[in-house]
Coordinates of C-alpha atoms in Angstrom, one line a residue:
X28 CA 2.6 2.4 25.6
X29 CA 3.6 6.1 26.0
X30 CA 1.0 8.8 25.4
X31 CA 2.6 10.0 22.2
X32 CA 2.5 6.4 20.7
X33 CA -1.1 6.0 21.8
X34 CA -2.1 9.2 20.1
X35 CA -0.5 8.0 16.8
X36 CA -2.0 4.6 16.9
X37 CA -5.5 5.9 17.8
X38 CA -5.3 8.6 15.1
X39 CA -4.4 6.0 12.6
X40 CA -7.3 3.8 13.6
X41 CA -9.7 6.8 13.4
X42 CA -8.3 8.0 10.1
X43 CA -8.8 4.5 8.6
X44 CA -12.3 4.1 10.0
X45 CA -13.7 7.6 9.5
X46 CA -11.4 9.2 6.9
X47 CA -8.8 11.8 7.7
X48 CA -11.1 14.8 6.9
X49 CA -13.6 13.7 9.4
X50 CA -11.2 13.3 12.3
X51 CA -10.3 16.3 14.6
X52 CA -7.8 16.6 17.4
X53 CA -10.8 16.9 19.8
X54 CA -12.1 13.6 18.6
X55 CA -8.7 11.9 19.0
X56 CA -8.4 13.3 22.5
X57 CA -11.9 12.1 23.4
X58 CA -11.2 8.7 22.0
X59 CA -8.1 8.5 24.2
X60 CA -9.9 10.0 27.2
X61 CA -7.2 12.6 27.6
X62 CA -7.5 16.4 27.6
X63 CA -7.0 18.4 24.4
X64 CA -4.1 20.1 26.2
X65 CA -2.4 16.8 26.8
X66 CA -2.7 16.0 23.1
X67 CA -1.4 19.5 22.2
X68 CA 1.6 18.9 24.4
X69 CA 2.7 16.1 22.1
X70 CA 1.3 17.4 18.8
X71 CA 0.6 21.0 18.0
X72 CA -1.9 20.1 15.2
X73 CA -3.4 17.3 13.3
X74 CA -0.9 18.0 10.5
X75 CA 1.9 17.0 12.8
X76 CA 0.1 13.7 13.6
X77 CA -0.4 13.1 9.9
X78 CA 3.3 13.8 9.1
X79 CA 4.4 11.3 11.7
X80 CA 2.0 8.6 10.4
X81 CA 3.1 9.3 6.8
X82 CA 6.7 8.8 8.0
X83 CA 5.7 5.4 9.4
X84 CA 4.0 4.5 6.1
X85 CA 7.0 5.8 4.0
X86 CA 9.6 3.8 6.0
X87 CA 7.6 0.6 5.9
X88 CA 6.8 0.9 2.2
X89 CA 10.4 1.6 1.2
X90 CA 11.5 -1.4 3.3
X91 CA 9.0 -3.7 1.5
X92 CA 9.8 -2.4 -2.0
X93 CA 13.4 -3.6 -1.8
X94 CA 13.4 -6.4 -4.4
X95 CA 15.1 -9.6 -3.1
X96 CA 18.4 -10.5 -4.8
X97 CA 17.3 -14.2 -5.1
X98 CA 15.0 -15.5 -7.8
X99 CA 11.3 -14.9 -7.1
X100 CA 9.1 -17.8 -7.9
X101 CA 5.3 -17.3 -8.4
X102 CA 4.7 -18.0 -4.7
X103 CA 7.4 -15.5 -3.7
X104 CA 5.9 -12.9 -5.9
X105 CA 2.4 -13.5 -4.4
X106 CA 3.8 -13.1 -0.9
X107 CA 5.8 -10.0 -2.0
X108 CA 2.7 -8.3 -3.4
X109 CA 0.6 -9.3 -0.4
X110 CA 3.1 -7.5 1.9
X111 CA 2.6 -4.4 -0.3
X112 CA -1.2 -4.6 0.0
X113 CA -1.0 -5.2 3.7
X114 CA 1.0 -2.1 4.2
X115 CA -1.5 -0.1 2.0
X116 CA -4.4 -1.5 4.1
X117 CA -2.6 -0.5 7.3
X118 CA -2.5 3.1 6.1
X119 CA -5.7 2.8 4.1
X120 CA -6.9 6.3 4.8
X121 CA -4.2 7.7 2.5
X122 CA -5.4 5.6 -0.4
X123 CA -9.1 5.9 0.2
X124 CA -8.8 9.7 0.4
X125 CA -5.7 10.0 -1.8
X126 CA -6.7 13.0 -3.9
X127 CA -8.2 14.8 -1.0
X128 CA -5.3 14.2 1.4
X129 CA -2.6 15.2 -1.2
X130 CA -4.5 18.4 -2.1
X131 CA -4.9 19.3 1.6
X132 CA -1.3 18.4 2.5
X133 CA 0.7 19.3 -0.7
X134 CA 4.0 18.8 1.1
X135 CA 3.2 15.0 1.1
X136 CA 2.5 14.8 -2.6
X137 CA 6.1 14.7 -3.7
X138 CA 6.9 12.1 -1.1
X139 CA 4.0 10.0 -2.3
X140 CA 5.2 10.4 -5.9
X141 CA 8.6 9.1 -4.9
X142 CA 7.0 6.0 -3.4
X143 CA 5.1 5.5 -6.7
X144 CA 8.4 5.9 -8.6
X145 CA 10.0 3.3 -6.3
X146 CA 7.1 0.9 -6.9
X147 CA 7.6 1.5 -10.6
X148 CA 11.4 0.7 -10.5
X149 CA 10.7 -2.4 -8.3
X150 CA 8.1 -3.7 -10.7
X151 CA 10.2 -3.1 -13.8
X152 CA 13.1 -4.9 -12.1
X153 CA 11.0 -7.9 -11.2
X154 CA 9.6 -8.1 -14.8
X155 CA 13.0 -7.7 -16.4
X156 CA 14.5 -10.5 -14.2
X157 CA 11.7 -12.8 -15.2
X158 CA 12.4 -12.0 -18.9
X159 CA 16.1 -12.8 -18.4
X160 CA 15.2 -16.1 -16.7
X161 CA 13.0 -17.0 -19.7
X162 CA 9.8 -17.0 -17.6
X163 CA 8.2 -14.0 -19.0
X164 CA 7.9 -13.0 -22.7
X165 CA 7.4 -9.2 -23.2
X166 CA 9.0 -6.4 -25.1
X167 CA 10.1 -3.1 -23.7
X168 CA 6.7 -1.4 -24.4
X169 CA 4.8 -4.2 -22.9
X170 CA 6.9 -4.2 -19.7
X171 CA 6.3 -0.4 -19.4
X172 CA 2.5 -0.9 -19.9
X173 CA 2.5 -3.8 -17.4
X174 CA 4.3 -1.8 -14.8
X175 CA 1.8 1.1 -15.1
X176 CA -1.1 -1.3 -14.7
X177 CA 0.5 -2.8 -11.6
X178 CA 1.0 0.7 -10.1
X179 CA -2.7 1.5 -10.9
X180 CA -4.0 -1.6 -9.3
X181 CA -1.9 -1.4 -6.2
X182 CA -2.7 2.3 -5.8
X183 CA -6.5 2.3 -6.4
X184 CA -7.5 -1.3 -5.5
X185 CA -8.6 -0.3 -1.9
X186 CA -10.8 2.5 -3.2
X187 CA -12.4 0.2 -5.7
X188 CA -13.0 -2.4 -3.0
X189 CA -14.7 0.2 -0.8
X190 CA -16.9 1.4 -3.7
X191 CA -17.7 -2.1 -4.9
X192 CA -18.3 -3.8 -1.6
X193 CA -18.9 -0.9 0.9
X194 CA -15.8 -1.7 3.0
X195 CA -12.4 -3.5 2.9
X196 CA -13.1 -7.1 3.5
X197 CA -10.5 -9.6 4.7
X198 CA -10.2 -11.2 1.2
X199 CA -9.8 -7.8 -0.5
X200 CA -6.0 -7.9 -0.3
X201 CA -5.7 -11.4 -1.8
X202 CA -8.1 -10.3 -4.6
X203 CA -5.8 -7.3 -5.2
X204 CA -2.8 -9.6 -5.4
X205 CA -4.6 -11.8 -7.9
X206 CA -5.6 -8.9 -10.1
X207 CA -2.0 -7.9 -10.3
X208 CA -0.9 -11.5 -11.1
X209 CA -3.7 -11.7 -13.7
X210 CA -2.3 -8.7 -15.6
X211 CA 1.1 -10.4 -15.8
X212 CA -0.2 -13.9 -16.4
X213 CA -0.7 -13.8 -20.2
X214 CA 3.0 -13.0 -20.6
X215 CA 4.2 -15.9 -18.4
X216 CA 4.9 -19.5 -19.3
X217 CA 2.0 -21.9 -19.1
X218 CA 3.4 -23.7 -16.1
X219 CA 3.5 -20.4 -14.1
X220 CA 0.1 -19.4 -15.2
X221 CA -1.2 -22.6 -13.7
X222 CA 0.7 -21.8 -10.5
X223 CA -1.3 -18.5 -10.3
X224 CA -4.5 -20.4 -10.7
X225 CA -3.5 -22.8 -8.0
X226 CA -2.8 -19.8 -5.7
X227 CA -6.1 -18.3 -6.5
X228 CA -7.9 -21.5 -5.5
X229 CA -5.9 -21.6 -2.2
X230 CA -6.4 -18.0 -1.2
X231 CA -9.7 -16.8 -2.7

């Protein structure tokens, strides 16, 4: 792995472990056992490192948020949501320090808002398709409210897990997926509510 890539991967690990505000370029260089000058050759500042990591996050999130053209069964939806939570966990420093990071790097705020809007459109599309297929029964206002609840859970679940349990445990992602499914469950057919319960038993 080239030095530039090592810097990015190590920075991501440190940001996730310690929080972005607590990581300096000197700490990153020390962790890599390279000189600060070597790091500076590749990145002039921590902001440049953060920008690159955010680009990784942005690209992967947009790829995941593309809603499949095929019908999504409950198992497919569970897997789809799990991919979203996995990506959030991979870049968890953004979510655990969301307000702080966005305030410190305001140029990223609009980019993050676009990701939220893409999540919103994807969620609305999934719900509307389920209504068209007769699997979900909700009116326009309920779909809008459900969408916002899904956005809230996916955005702040990691922070809640840290506050509630002290750290992000392995089962935190599956619990997050289940919370999203639980919000939607009352609007689903009984058969599909039972499927959600079966998935809960299998994964939690």
